[in-house]
């Protein structure tokens, strides 16, 4: 007697299918495919806090505004009385912004280091707990809040500064739009098969961006309060120029390697947009390096001019010595010595 073998079902769970029927789960890939861990994370929501994104972003902006009031009106007049006296309104706004942006970036780097490294290079997922002691908050919860803090920092700077440069506007607007778009994609993850992997890739971009921008914030704070120390500023801007260029190269290598290893996961639109967007960000960072190099040359020239001015009085000191002695007669005690 022949046994009738039932046909295997060709249906797959909807969570594993994209809107065009392509599989997105690791189980559907070949066993020998070397796909990085972050590209194998199941597509899903970033956090249970995602529906409250508007409220989180608003709270971050209110906190930054409160910091601006406290620093500008109460703390800085005590700490930097001489430096503030030399600044006009535009310079003072930038000075306050550099402090706020630098402090926010320290918070982002300190808190985001563990979840970003664990997700990109480890075995964690967005739903993994931050601590083994308690299931909440998850890494996705923390990264969602930090992503909104990142966006609010750039939005606040664009509003606070009177005349931001075109490169600054393009960089900040691009950073905000990319970060918020990654969050928006995760809301409709059932129809966006690259929502999770796109968010993780944005984390890599954002982490490098914050790391590179922080040193620049510190440099321009020192530029305002140590403006007469041209040797220090020249060395600082030269060092930052080298760091900026090397950091851009390192970031490009890391992002493109991760992107290439996960090539089979991406849909066609992201295969086109990701290199294009990274090229624009790389151009922006190289423009920042060019500005730092110009500041180095400017401070080096000032240092050279200062050395020449210090030599000129020394050369004419013998000619003016009698007049100086008449103005400041030597006391009897000085003659004895």
Coordinates of C-alpha atoms in Angstrom, one line a residue, residues 37-46 177-187 189 192-206 258-259 262 265-267 269-271 273-274:
X37 CA 25.4 39.3 14.6
X38 CA 23.5 42.6 14.5
X39 CA 22.2 41.7 11.0
X40 CA 20.7 38.5 12.5
X41 CA 18.6 40.2 15.2
X42 CA 14.9 39.5 14.5
X43 CA 13.2 42.5 13.0
X44 CA 10.9 44.1 15.6
X45 CA 10.2 47.1 17.7
X46 CA 13.1 49.0 19.3
X177 CA 16.4 63.1 10.1
X178 CA 18.3 59.9 9.9
X179 CA 17.9 59.1 13.6
X180 CA 14.2 59.9 13.6
X181 CA 13.6 58.0 10.4
X182 CA 15.2 54.9 11.9
X183 CA 12.8 55.1 14.8
X184 CA 9.9 55.7 12.5
X185 CA 10.7 52.6 10.5
X186 CA 10.7 50.4 13.6
X187 CA 7.0 51.4 14.2
X189 CA 8.6 46.9 11.2
X192 CA 9.9 47.3 6.9
X193 CA 12.2 44.3 7.0
X194 CA 15.4 46.4 7.5
X195 CA 14.0 48.5 10.3
X196 CA 16.1 46.9 13.1
X197 CA 19.3 46.5 11.2
X198 CA 19.0 50.1 10.0
X199 CA 18.6 51.4 13.5
X200 CA 21.7 49.5 14.6
X201 CA 23.7 50.9 11.7
X202 CA 22.6 54.4 12.7
X203 CA 23.9 53.6 16.2
X204 CA 27.4 53.0 14.7
X205 CA 27.2 56.2 12.8
X206 CA 25.9 58.2 15.8
X258 CA 29.9 46.0 8.5
X259 CA 27.7 47.1 5.6
X262 CA 25.6 42.3 5.9
X265 CA 20.3 41.5 4.4
X266 CA 19.7 44.9 2.9
X267 CA 17.0 45.8 0.5
X269 CA 16.9 51.1 -1.5
X270 CA 19.3 50.9 1.5
X271 CA 22.0 49.4 -0.6
X273 CA 21.1 55.2 0.2
X274 CA 23.6 53.9 2.8

